[in-house]
mmCIF file of C-alpha atoms in Angstrom:
data_model
loop_
_atom_site.group_PDB
_atom_site.id
_atom_site.type_symbol
_atom_site.label_atom_id
_atom_site.label_comp_id
_atom_site.label_asym_id
_atom_site.label_seq_id
_atom_site.Cartn_x
_atom_site.Cartn_y
_atom_site.Cartn_z
ATOM 1 C CA UNK A 1 -10.120 -2.283 -12.825
ATOM 2 C CA UNK A 2 -10.410 -2.003 -9.062
ATOM 3 C CA UNK A 3 -9.523 -5.789 -8.660
ATOM 4 C CA UNK A 4 -6.503 -5.599 -11.239
ATOM 5 C CA UNK A 5 -5.029 -2.740 -8.875
ATOM 6 C CA UNK A 6 -5.330 -4.858 -5.702
ATOM 7 C CA UNK A 7 -3.744 -7.839 -7.483
ATOM 8 C CA UNK A 8 -0.937 -5.763 -8.610
ATOM 9 C CA UNK A 9 -0.069 -4.465 -5.539
ATOM 10 C CA UNK A 10 -0.632 -7.453 -3.242
ATOM 11 C CA UNK A 11 1.219 -9.790 -5.850
ATOM 12 C CA UNK A 12 4.045 -7.302 -6.392
ATOM 13 C CA UNK A 13 4.465 -6.778 -2.460
ATOM 14 C CA UNK A 14 4.620 -10.344 -1.608
ATOM 15 C CA UNK A 15 7.186 -11.222 -4.318
ATOM 16 C CA UNK A 16 9.284 -8.154 -3.267
ATOM 17 C CA UNK A 17 9.381 -9.178 0.220
ATOM 18 C CA UNK A 18 10.324 -12.614 -0.613
ATOM 19 C CA UNK A 19 13.388 -11.542 -2.989
ATOM 20 C CA UNK A 20 14.222 -9.291 -0.061
ATOM 21 C CA UNK A 21 14.582 -11.864 2.295
ATOM 22 C CA UNK A 22 17.052 -13.916 -0.421
ATOM 23 C CA UNK A 23 19.078 -10.808 -0.808
ATOM 24 C CA UNK A 24 17.807 -10.063 -4.482
ATOM 25 C CA UNK A 25 16.714 -6.790 -5.674
ATOM 26 C CA UNK A 26 12.842 -6.586 -4.990
ATOM 27 C CA UNK A 27 12.101 -5.009 -8.743
ATOM 28 C CA UNK A 28 13.261 -8.040 -10.542
ATOM 29 C CA UNK A 29 10.137 -10.002 -8.845
ATOM 30 C CA UNK A 30 7.670 -7.135 -9.578
ATOM 31 C CA UNK A 31 8.592 -7.177 -13.338
ATOM 32 C CA UNK A 32 8.787 -11.220 -13.188
ATOM 33 C CA UNK A 33 5.311 -11.048 -11.561
ATOM 34 C CA UNK A 34 4.239 -8.454 -14.212
ATOM 35 C CA UNK A 35 4.936 -10.745 -16.951
ATOM 36 C CA UNK A 36 3.444 -13.638 -15.252
ATOM 37 C CA UNK A 37 0.125 -12.011 -14.799
ATOM 38 C CA UNK A 38 0.281 -9.451 -17.988
ATOM 39 C CA UNK A 39 -1.686 -10.226 -21.384
ATOM 40 C CA UNK A 40 1.408 -12.582 -22.717
ATOM 41 C CA UNK A 41 0.911 -15.270 -20.176
ATOM 42 C CA UNK A 42 -1.830 -15.465 -17.686
ATOM 43 C CA UNK A 43 -3.858 -12.383 -18.971
ATOM 44 C CA UNK A 44 -5.381 -11.253 -15.541
ATOM 45 C CA UNK A 45 -4.809 -7.470 -15.370
ATOM 46 C CA UNK A 46 -7.994 -5.499 -16.906
ATOM 47 C CA UNK A 47 -7.441 -3.941 -20.332
ATOM 48 C CA UNK A 48 -8.653 -0.555 -18.866
ATOM 49 C CA UNK A 49 -5.498 -0.663 -16.603
ATOM 50 C CA UNK A 50 -3.140 -1.385 -19.356
ATOM 51 C CA UNK A 51 -4.814 1.450 -21.542
ATOM 52 C CA UNK A 52 -3.447 3.837 -18.545
ATOM 53 C CA UNK A 53 -0.339 2.455 -17.812
ATOM 54 C CA UNK A 54 1.630 5.158 -19.640
ATOM 55 C CA UNK A 55 -0.164 7.799 -17.642
ATOM 56 C CA UNK A 56 0.631 5.814 -14.373
ATOM 57 C CA UNK A 57 4.073 5.497 -15.505
ATOM 58 C CA UNK A 58 4.492 9.201 -15.981
ATOM 59 C CA UNK A 59 3.059 9.715 -12.414
ATOM 60 C CA UNK A 60 5.689 7.469 -11.089
ATOM 61 C CA UNK A 61 8.460 9.420 -13.005
ATOM 62 C CA UNK A 62 7.133 12.821 -11.638
ATOM 63 C CA UNK A 63 7.356 11.398 -8.015
ATOM 64 C CA UNK A 64 10.999 10.303 -8.916
ATOM 65 C CA UNK A 65 12.121 13.435 -9.967
ATOM 66 C CA UNK A 66 10.318 15.495 -7.182
ATOM 67 C CA UNK A 67 12.111 13.236 -4.782
ATOM 68 C CA UNK A 68 15.492 13.527 -6.532
ATOM 69 C CA UNK A 69 15.048 17.106 -6.468
ATOM 70 C CA UNK A 70 14.393 17.268 -2.651
ATOM 71 C CA UNK A 71 17.340 14.961 -1.943
ATOM 72 C CA UNK A 72 19.963 16.657 -4.207
ATOM 73 C CA UNK A 73 22.143 19.103 -2.791
ATOM 74 C CA UNK A 74 24.065 21.752 -4.808
ATOM 75 C CA UNK A 75 26.548 22.133 -1.996
ATOM 76 C CA UNK A 76 27.461 18.135 -2.904
ATOM 77 C CA UNK A 77 28.044 18.843 -6.473
ATOM 78 C CA UNK A 78 30.449 22.001 -5.550
ATOM 79 C CA UNK A 79 32.212 20.008 -2.789
ATOM 80 C CA UNK A 80 33.215 17.244 -5.427
ATOM 81 C CA UNK A 81 33.776 19.606 -8.099
ATOM 82 C CA UNK A 82 34.464 19.084 -11.661
ATOM 83 C CA UNK A 83 34.168 15.109 -11.721
ATOM 84 C CA UNK A 84 30.484 15.479 -10.283
ATOM 85 C CA UNK A 85 29.764 17.691 -12.965
ATOM 86 C CA UNK A 86 30.685 15.645 -15.588
ATOM 87 C CA UNK A 87 29.186 12.394 -14.097
ATOM 88 C CA UNK A 88 25.904 14.086 -15.003
ATOM 89 C CA UNK A 89 26.210 13.990 -18.662
ATOM 90 C CA UNK A 90 29.404 12.463 -20.204
ATOM 91 C CA UNK A 91 28.827 8.636 -19.211
ATOM 92 C CA UNK A 92 25.200 8.738 -20.380
ATOM 93 C CA UNK A 93 26.569 10.794 -23.543
ATOM 94 C CA UNK A 94 29.100 7.780 -24.408
ATOM 95 C CA UNK A 95 26.466 5.145 -23.955
ATOM 96 C CA UNK A 96 24.233 6.657 -26.175
ATOM 97 C CA UNK A 97 27.307 7.087 -28.744
ATOM 98 C CA UNK A 98 27.733 3.362 -28.152
ATOM 99 C CA UNK A 99 24.035 2.283 -29.103
ATOM 100 C CA UNK A 100 24.370 4.419 -32.083
ATOM 101 C CA UNK A 101 27.157 2.211 -33.260
ATOM 102 C CA UNK A 102 25.900 -1.102 -32.009
ATOM 103 C CA UNK A 103 22.359 -1.187 -31.844
ATOM 104 C CA UNK A 104 21.737 -0.804 -36.025
ATOM 105 C CA UNK A 105 24.171 -3.765 -36.283
ATOM 106 C CA UNK A 106 22.338 -6.052 -33.790
ATOM 107 C CA UNK A 107 18.709 -4.919 -34.416
ATOM 108 C CA UNK A 108 18.791 -3.128 -37.695
ATOM 109 C CA UNK A 109 17.702 0.287 -36.260
ATOM 110 C CA UNK A 110 17.676 3.621 -37.724
ATOM 111 C CA UNK A 111 19.545 6.625 -36.179
ATOM 112 C CA UNK A 112 16.575 7.877 -34.464
ATOM 113 C CA UNK A 113 15.199 4.577 -33.300
ATOM 114 C CA UNK A 114 19.015 4.025 -31.772
ATOM 115 C CA UNK A 115 18.880 7.360 -30.062
ATOM 116 C CA UNK A 116 15.692 6.467 -28.404
ATOM 117 C CA UNK A 117 16.729 3.063 -27.273
ATOM 118 C CA UNK A 118 20.109 4.820 -26.095
ATOM 119 C CA UNK A 119 18.564 7.491 -24.115
ATOM 120 C CA UNK A 120 16.170 4.746 -22.592
ATOM 121 C CA UNK A 121 19.437 2.508 -21.627
ATOM 122 C CA UNK A 122 21.575 5.188 -20.849
ATOM 123 C CA UNK A 123 20.200 6.424 -17.400
ATOM 124 C CA UNK A 124 21.669 4.981 -13.937
ATOM 125 C CA UNK A 125 18.902 4.213 -11.152
ATOM 126 C CA UNK A 126 18.931 6.116 -8.045
ATOM 127 C CA UNK A 127 16.368 3.411 -6.662
ATOM 128 C CA UNK A 128 19.434 1.108 -6.580
ATOM 129 C CA UNK A 129 22.388 3.380 -6.256
ATOM 130 C CA UNK A 130 21.312 6.090 -3.521
ATOM 131 C CA UNK A 131 20.820 3.362 -0.828
ATOM 132 C CA UNK A 132 23.792 1.504 -1.579
ATOM 133 C CA UNK A 133 25.880 5.045 -1.366
ATOM 134 C CA UNK A 134 24.435 6.322 1.774
ATOM 135 C CA UNK A 135 25.331 3.075 3.324
ATOM 136 C CA UNK A 136 28.627 3.540 2.053
ATOM 137 C CA UNK A 137 28.890 7.031 3.458
ATOM 138 C CA UNK A 138 27.783 6.082 6.825
ATOM 139 C CA UNK A 139 30.445 3.401 7.141
ATOM 140 C CA UNK A 140 32.970 5.895 6.387
ATOM 141 C CA UNK A 141 34.266 4.313 2.862
ATOM 142 C CA UNK A 142 35.444 6.609 0.260
ATOM 143 C CA UNK A 143 34.005 10.122 1.995
ATOM 144 C CA UNK A 144 37.198 11.657 2.529
ATOM 145 C CA UNK A 145 37.826 11.699 -1.388
ATOM 146 C CA UNK A 146 34.439 12.222 -1.897
ATOM 147 C CA UNK A 147 33.637 9.137 -3.935
ATOM 148 C CA UNK A 148 29.985 8.131 -2.869
ATOM 149 C CA UNK A 149 29.260 11.960 -2.908
ATOM 150 C CA UNK A 150 30.185 12.387 -6.472
ATOM 151 C CA UNK A 151 28.031 8.812 -7.606
ATOM 152 C CA UNK A 152 25.106 10.043 -5.503
ATOM 153 C CA UNK A 153 24.863 13.331 -7.217
ATOM 154 C CA UNK A 154 25.772 12.434 -10.428
ATOM 155 C CA UNK A 155 23.098 9.724 -10.759
ATOM 156 C CA UNK A 156 20.282 12.071 -10.081
ATOM 157 C CA UNK A 157 21.276 14.662 -12.581
ATOM 158 C CA UNK A 158 22.120 11.796 -15.123
ATOM 159 C CA UNK A 159 18.681 10.842 -15.228
ATOM 160 C CA UNK A 160 17.379 14.268 -16.109
ATOM 161 C CA UNK A 161 20.007 14.811 -18.914
ATOM 162 C CA UNK A 162 18.932 11.419 -20.358
ATOM 163 C CA UNK A 163 15.060 11.900 -20.084
ATOM 164 C CA UNK A 164 15.331 15.502 -21.684
ATOM 165 C CA UNK A 165 17.278 13.697 -24.686
ATOM 166 C CA UNK A 166 14.444 10.925 -24.897
ATOM 167 C CA UNK A 167 11.831 13.845 -24.725
ATOM 168 C CA UNK A 168 13.523 15.370 -27.804
ATOM 169 C CA UNK A 169 14.391 12.593 -29.642
ATOM 170 C CA UNK A 170 10.760 10.844 -29.305
ATOM 171 C CA UNK A 171 9.215 14.270 -30.532
ATOM 172 C CA UNK A 172 11.359 13.873 -33.600
ATOM 173 C CA UNK A 173 10.321 10.447 -34.320
ATOM 174 C CA UNK A 174 6.457 11.382 -33.508
ATOM 175 C CA UNK A 175 6.687 14.099 -36.453
ATOM 176 C CA UNK A 176 8.418 11.300 -38.640
ATOM 177 C CA UNK A 177 11.016 13.668 -39.862
ATOM 178 C CA UNK A 178 14.471 15.463 -38.570
ATOM 179 C CA UNK A 179 15.547 18.919 -38.845
ATOM 180 C CA UNK A 180 18.862 20.257 -37.793
ATOM 181 C CA UNK A 181 16.162 23.113 -35.882
ATOM 182 C CA UNK A 182 14.985 20.278 -33.809
ATOM 183 C CA UNK A 183 18.246 20.067 -31.940
ATOM 184 C CA UNK A 184 17.359 23.539 -30.562
ATOM 185 C CA UNK A 185 14.586 21.988 -28.593
ATOM 186 C CA UNK A 186 17.312 20.451 -26.421
ATOM 187 C CA UNK A 187 18.925 23.489 -25.249
ATOM 188 C CA UNK A 188 16.120 25.584 -24.783
ATOM 189 C CA UNK A 189 13.984 22.489 -23.121
ATOM 190 C CA UNK A 190 16.640 22.495 -20.575
ATOM 191 C CA UNK A 191 17.061 26.454 -20.034
ATOM 192 C CA UNK A 192 13.058 27.243 -19.819
ATOM 193 C CA UNK A 193 12.905 23.954 -17.502
ATOM 194 C CA UNK A 194 15.529 25.376 -15.144
ATOM 195 C CA UNK A 195 14.010 28.729 -14.952
ATOM 196 C CA UNK A 196 10.486 27.934 -14.233
ATOM 197 C CA UNK A 197 11.986 25.596 -11.853
ATOM 198 C CA UNK A 198 13.797 27.835 -9.930
ATOM 199 C CA UNK A 199 11.199 30.633 -10.151
ATOM 200 C CA UNK A 200 8.412 28.209 -8.723
ATOM 201 C CA UNK A 201 10.582 26.629 -6.163
ATOM 202 C CA UNK A 202 11.189 30.111 -4.687
ATOM 203 C CA UNK A 203 7.406 31.120 -4.974
ATOM 204 C CA UNK A 204 6.722 27.969 -2.932
ATOM 205 C CA UNK A 205 9.404 28.687 -0.308
ATOM 206 C CA UNK A 206 8.208 31.893 -0.110
ATOM 207 C CA UNK A 207 4.728 30.830 0.025
ATOM 208 C CA UNK A 208 5.123 27.909 2.913
ATOM 209 C CA UNK A 209 7.913 29.832 4.624
ATOM 210 C CA UNK A 210 6.184 30.796 7.715
ATOM 211 C CA UNK A 211 3.150 29.069 7.350
ATOM 212 C CA UNK A 212 2.134 25.778 9.351
ATOM 213 C CA UNK A 213 1.277 23.865 6.658
ATOM 214 C CA UNK A 214 0.751 20.251 6.794
ATOM 215 C CA UNK A 215 3.218 18.325 4.640
ATOM 216 C CA UNK A 216 0.351 16.431 2.839
ATOM 217 C CA UNK A 217 -1.028 19.471 1.432
ATOM 218 C CA UNK A 218 2.358 20.673 0.707
ATOM 219 C CA UNK A 219 2.867 17.399 -1.134
ATOM 220 C CA UNK A 220 -0.313 17.547 -3.141
ATOM 221 C CA UNK A 221 0.763 21.171 -3.987
ATOM 222 C CA UNK A 222 3.846 19.947 -5.251
ATOM 223 C CA UNK A 223 2.596 16.947 -7.394
ATOM 224 C CA UNK A 224 -0.571 19.405 -8.885
ATOM 225 C CA UNK A 225 2.375 21.664 -10.137
ATOM 226 C CA UNK A 226 4.461 19.005 -11.243
ATOM 227 C CA UNK A 227 1.492 17.697 -13.523
ATOM 228 C CA UNK A 228 0.608 21.187 -15.090
ATOM 229 C CA UNK A 229 4.589 21.370 -15.672
ATOM 230 C CA UNK A 230 4.370 18.074 -17.552
ATOM 231 C CA UNK A 231 1.448 18.747 -19.274
ATOM 232 C CA UNK A 232 3.064 22.376 -20.610
ATOM 233 C CA UNK A 233 5.984 19.747 -22.185
ATOM 234 C CA UNK A 234 3.740 17.791 -23.725
ATOM 235 C CA UNK A 235 1.817 20.871 -25.312
ATOM 236 C CA UNK A 236 4.959 22.769 -26.354
ATOM 237 C CA UNK A 237 5.557 22.601 -29.964
ATOM 238 C CA UNK A 238 8.327 23.947 -32.696
ATOM 239 C CA UNK A 239 11.902 24.668 -32.287
ATOM 240 C CA UNK A 240 11.019 26.341 -28.632
ATOM 241 C CA UNK A 241 11.192 23.732 -25.945
ATOM 242 C CA UNK A 242 10.451 23.329 -22.324
ATOM 243 C CA UNK A 243 11.315 20.574 -20.045
ATOM 244 C CA UNK A 244 8.331 19.964 -17.388
ATOM 245 C CA UNK A 245 10.487 16.981 -16.138
ATOM 246 C CA UNK A 246 13.674 19.066 -15.602
ATOM 247 C CA UNK A 247 11.145 21.841 -13.907
ATOM 248 C CA UNK A 248 9.918 19.467 -11.658
ATOM 249 C CA UNK A 249 13.009 18.521 -9.947
ATOM 250 C CA UNK A 250 14.534 22.089 -10.244
ATOM 251 C CA UNK A 251 11.766 23.316 -8.169
ATOM 252 C CA UNK A 252 12.290 20.467 -5.798
ATOM 253 C CA UNK A 253 16.285 21.309 -5.621
ATOM 254 C CA UNK A 254 15.289 25.275 -4.958
ATOM 255 C CA UNK A 255 12.538 24.413 -2.308
ATOM 256 C CA UNK A 256 15.147 22.409 -0.368
ATOM 257 C CA UNK A 257 17.757 24.591 -0.501
ATOM 258 C CA UNK A 258 15.848 27.217 1.287
ATOM 259 C CA UNK A 259 13.496 25.045 2.894
ATOM 260 C CA UNK A 260 15.455 22.169 4.168
ATOM 261 C CA UNK A 261 13.011 20.595 7.364
ATOM 262 C CA UNK A 262 10.123 21.204 5.380
ATOM 263 C CA UNK A 263 11.939 19.548 2.182
ATOM 264 C CA UNK A 264 12.818 16.541 3.955
ATOM 265 C CA UNK A 265 9.183 16.027 5.407
ATOM 266 C CA UNK A 266 7.792 16.218 1.666
ATOM 267 C CA UNK A 267 10.453 13.654 0.508
ATOM 268 C CA UNK A 268 9.386 11.271 3.480
ATOM 269 C CA UNK A 269 5.842 11.670 2.410
ATOM 270 C CA UNK A 270 6.607 11.319 -1.383
ATOM 271 C CA UNK A 271 8.743 7.947 -0.030
ATOM 272 C CA UNK A 272 5.554 6.419 1.087
ATOM 273 C CA UNK A 273 3.544 7.101 -2.080
ATOM 274 C CA UNK A 274 6.436 5.797 -3.901
ATOM 275 C CA UNK A 275 5.915 2.553 -2.395
ATOM 276 C CA UNK A 276 2.889 2.075 -3.976
ATOM 277 C CA UNK A 277 3.882 3.616 -7.162
ATOM 278 C CA UNK A 278 7.130 1.622 -7.534
ATOM 279 C CA UNK A 279 4.951 -1.478 -7.420
ATOM 280 C CA UNK A 280 2.737 -0.307 -10.027
ATOM 281 C CA UNK A 281 5.460 0.939 -12.349
ATOM 282 C CA UNK A 282 7.563 -2.302 -12.310
ATOM 283 C CA UNK A 283 4.485 -4.909 -12.266
ATOM 284 C CA UNK A 284 3.026 -2.630 -15.446
ATOM 285 C CA UNK A 285 6.295 -2.790 -17.182
ATOM 286 C CA UNK A 286 6.663 -6.329 -16.622
ATOM 287 C CA UNK A 287 2.982 -6.743 -18.160
ATOM 288 C CA UNK A 288 4.343 -4.916 -21.080
ATOM 289 C CA UNK A 289 6.709 -7.466 -22.158
ATOM 290 C CA UNK A 290 5.912 -9.963 -25.009
ATOM 291 C CA UNK A 291 7.593 -12.895 -23.496
ATOM 292 C CA UNK A 292 8.000 -14.623 -26.994
ATOM 293 C CA UNK A 293 9.592 -11.725 -28.550
ATOM 294 C CA UNK A 294 12.051 -11.226 -25.118
ATOM 295 C CA UNK A 295 13.216 -14.986 -25.511
ATOM 296 C CA UNK A 296 13.917 -14.753 -29.299
ATOM 297 C CA UNK A 297 15.869 -11.397 -29.002
ATOM 298 C CA UNK A 298 17.027 -11.586 -25.309
ATOM 299 C CA UNK A 299 20.495 -12.769 -26.446
ATOM 300 C CA UNK A 300 21.273 -9.984 -28.448
ATOM 301 C CA UNK A 301 20.000 -7.603 -25.878
ATOM 302 C CA UNK A 302 22.349 -8.809 -23.420
ATOM 303 C CA UNK A 303 25.577 -8.505 -25.849
ATOM 304 C CA UNK A 304 24.193 -4.852 -26.613
ATOM 305 C CA UNK A 305 24.087 -3.973 -22.835
ATOM 306 C CA UNK A 306 27.272 -5.311 -22.219
ATOM 307 C CA UNK A 307 28.917 -3.595 -25.421
ATOM 308 C CA UNK A 308 27.410 -0.474 -24.503
ATOM 309 C CA UNK A 309 28.262 -0.469 -20.476
ATOM 310 C CA UNK A 310 31.851 -0.589 -21.837
ATOM 311 C CA UNK A 311 31.321 2.836 -23.269
ATOM 312 C CA UNK A 312 29.656 4.116 -20.071
ATOM 313 C CA UNK A 313 32.299 2.661 -17.931
ATOM 314 C CA UNK A 314 34.908 4.802 -20.412
ATOM 315 C CA UNK A 315 32.852 7.763 -19.393
ATOM 316 C CA UNK A 316 33.466 7.513 -16.014
ATOM 317 C CA UNK A 317 36.890 6.895 -16.424
ATOM 318 C CA UNK A 318 37.147 10.240 -18.301
ATOM 319 C CA UNK A 319 35.308 12.048 -15.412
ATOM 320 C CA UNK A 320 38.124 11.190 -13.180
ATOM 321 C CA UNK A 321 41.212 12.570 -15.246
ATOM 322 C CA UNK A 322 42.944 15.005 -13.118
ATOM 323 C CA UNK A 323 41.366 13.930 -9.880
ATOM 324 C CA UNK A 324 43.387 12.604 -6.714
ATOM 325 C CA UNK A 325 41.534 9.125 -7.046
ATOM 326 C CA UNK A 326 43.787 5.919 -7.245
ATOM 327 C CA UNK A 327 43.014 3.317 -9.894
ATOM 328 C CA UNK A 328 40.772 1.221 -7.151
ATOM 329 C CA UNK A 329 38.564 4.064 -6.400
ATOM 330 C CA UNK A 330 38.246 4.833 -10.240
ATOM 331 C CA UNK A 331 37.159 1.068 -10.984
ATOM 332 C CA UNK A 332 34.682 1.355 -8.302
ATOM 333 C CA UNK A 333 33.147 4.335 -9.720
ATOM 334 C CA UNK A 334 33.062 2.588 -12.734
ATOM 335 C CA UNK A 335 31.327 -0.382 -11.363
ATOM 336 C CA UNK A 336 29.077 1.590 -8.748
ATOM 337 C CA UNK A 337 27.648 3.595 -12.004
ATOM 338 C CA UNK A 338 26.159 0.629 -13.835
ATOM 339 C CA UNK A 339 22.784 -0.315 -12.407
ATOM 340 C CA UNK A 340 19.785 0.758 -14.096
ATOM 341 C CA UNK A 341 16.179 0.099 -13.319
ATOM 342 C CA UNK A 342 13.881 2.796 -12.319
ATOM 343 C CA UNK A 343 14.286 5.286 -15.481
ATOM 344 C CA UNK A 344 13.926 2.378 -18.042
ATOM 345 C CA UNK A 345 10.685 1.314 -16.187
ATOM 346 C CA UNK A 346 9.129 4.608 -16.454
ATOM 347 C CA UNK A 347 9.962 5.066 -20.123
ATOM 348 C CA UNK A 348 10.910 1.708 -21.727
ATOM 349 C CA UNK A 349 7.396 1.378 -22.656
ATOM 350 C CA UNK A 350 6.552 4.810 -24.265
ATOM 351 C CA UNK A 351 7.891 4.175 -27.576
ATOM 352 C CA UNK A 352 5.561 1.032 -28.066
ATOM 353 C CA UNK A 353 2.634 2.981 -26.755
ATOM 354 C CA UNK A 354 3.641 5.591 -29.336
ATOM 355 C CA UNK A 355 3.344 2.795 -31.762
ATOM 356 C CA UNK A 356 6.971 2.919 -33.099
ATOM 357 C CA UNK A 357 7.987 -0.172 -34.824
ATOM 358 C CA UNK A 358 11.117 -0.212 -32.680
ATOM 359 C CA UNK A 359 8.676 -0.214 -29.771
ATOM 360 C CA UNK A 360 9.227 -3.869 -28.603
ATOM 361 C CA UNK A 361 12.599 -3.957 -29.119
ATOM 362 C CA UNK A 362 13.200 -1.024 -27.108
ATOM 363 C CA UNK A 363 11.110 -2.410 -24.106
ATOM 364 C CA UNK A 364 12.740 -5.525 -24.394
ATOM 365 C CA UNK A 365 16.310 -4.166 -24.132
ATOM 366 C CA UNK A 366 15.037 -1.848 -21.302
ATOM 367 C CA UNK A 367 13.641 -4.840 -19.323
ATOM 368 C CA UNK A 368 16.936 -7.157 -20.052
ATOM 369 C CA UNK A 369 19.017 -3.881 -18.892
ATOM 370 C CA UNK A 370 17.121 -4.040 -15.420
ATOM 371 C CA UNK A 371 17.313 -7.788 -14.976
ATOM 372 C CA UNK A 372 20.774 -7.598 -15.728
ATOM 373 C CA UNK A 373 22.585 -4.603 -14.416
ATOM 374 C CA UNK A 374 20.385 -3.998 -11.111
ATOM 375 C CA UNK A 375 21.109 -7.070 -9.223
ATOM 376 C CA UNK A 376 24.923 -7.501 -10.897
ATOM 377 C CA UNK A 377 25.684 -3.985 -10.192
ATOM 378 C CA UNK A 378 24.087 -4.311 -6.449
ATOM 379 C CA UNK A 379 26.253 -7.229 -5.793
ATOM 380 C CA UNK A 380 29.310 -5.727 -7.101
ATOM 381 C CA UNK A 381 29.031 -2.760 -5.224
ATOM 382 C CA UNK A 382 28.456 -4.768 -1.949
ATOM 383 C CA UNK A 383 31.471 -6.977 -2.516
ATOM 384 C CA UNK A 384 34.070 -4.283 -3.609
ATOM 385 C CA UNK A 385 33.517 -1.113 -1.493
ATOM 386 C CA UNK A 386 35.067 -2.447 1.337
ATOM 387 C CA UNK A 387 38.297 -3.715 -0.943
ATOM 388 C CA UNK A 388 38.443 -0.571 -3.193
ATOM 389 C CA UNK A 389 37.907 2.610 -0.861
ATOM 390 C CA UNK A 390 39.613 3.767 1.876
ATOM 391 C CA UNK A 391 37.884 4.039 5.083
ATOM 392 C CA UNK A 392 37.996 7.569 6.697
#
């Protein structure tokens, strides 16, 4: 087991460094090396590591959402206004609708499986989008009209919206039945998750407000509380839901709004943890891919992703209605809101680990989505922002 972790971390670091040198997204190399050393190729990873891969992915997801919460400023949403709020859920919702329409035709999935696949694919990747938007803001492009701020704020909240829906739909699939009352889990999950996150974030702010506590210890407290919240989410039953993931992100937002300096230190510490967590996450996702199935179904997966991206981009365009943005700025927003990576890696293999018949298909489409949209989206952002955005 220890040898497997050493192999995962070292090989992931080496291949990601190589791809960085040739200006390609590192995560492609991590997934690729995972496929290579995984059970469907060289079979070099210990089965005990593969058995706990779902728990490791959940740990990575908690770290992602904590970082997103600590870095997402409510003021940014307020400054940009209505379009930023709409970007949190409209493009993802339309992409899920597109999946419901297209996936049954290409992969013969039922409605619940199509909904699950839609929620897996619909999230954009802060890991790809955030660094690009920060760079664009530093250079002054689009800042006057708030284009990068809008994309930055929407990308983080978009992930939480999709993950809550994913949790609800996989819960329906686990019970094997669909009841209209089950849909009540979605608003109640969001509501109670928000309330719990705000309360805990405020309590943690008061607890650490005047105490000179090392940021490492604060990180430990944050992570442990997040694990408890996610455990409560998994234990919640009936029509009253609870989203530990929303609570996790909301406690980060609440804490950061009141303790900005401490939140920055905690975020920097979580970033260091994320360096290792990211490698483990993407390598293990690659290891779960059945390469023969991926080759057989890859063409249909690519077609599916292209078609649902049309729905997503239409959703972005809807969010721009009534704004001061010109055609070029709207086009940039549509292109910049397409990269996928982190959430797909974190939840893409969960349906397979649950034993769903569609699990292999969902994982394959998730991996193809990462490999297709992360480098392409990154490339399109880099070559278009100077041409499509105005410089302040």
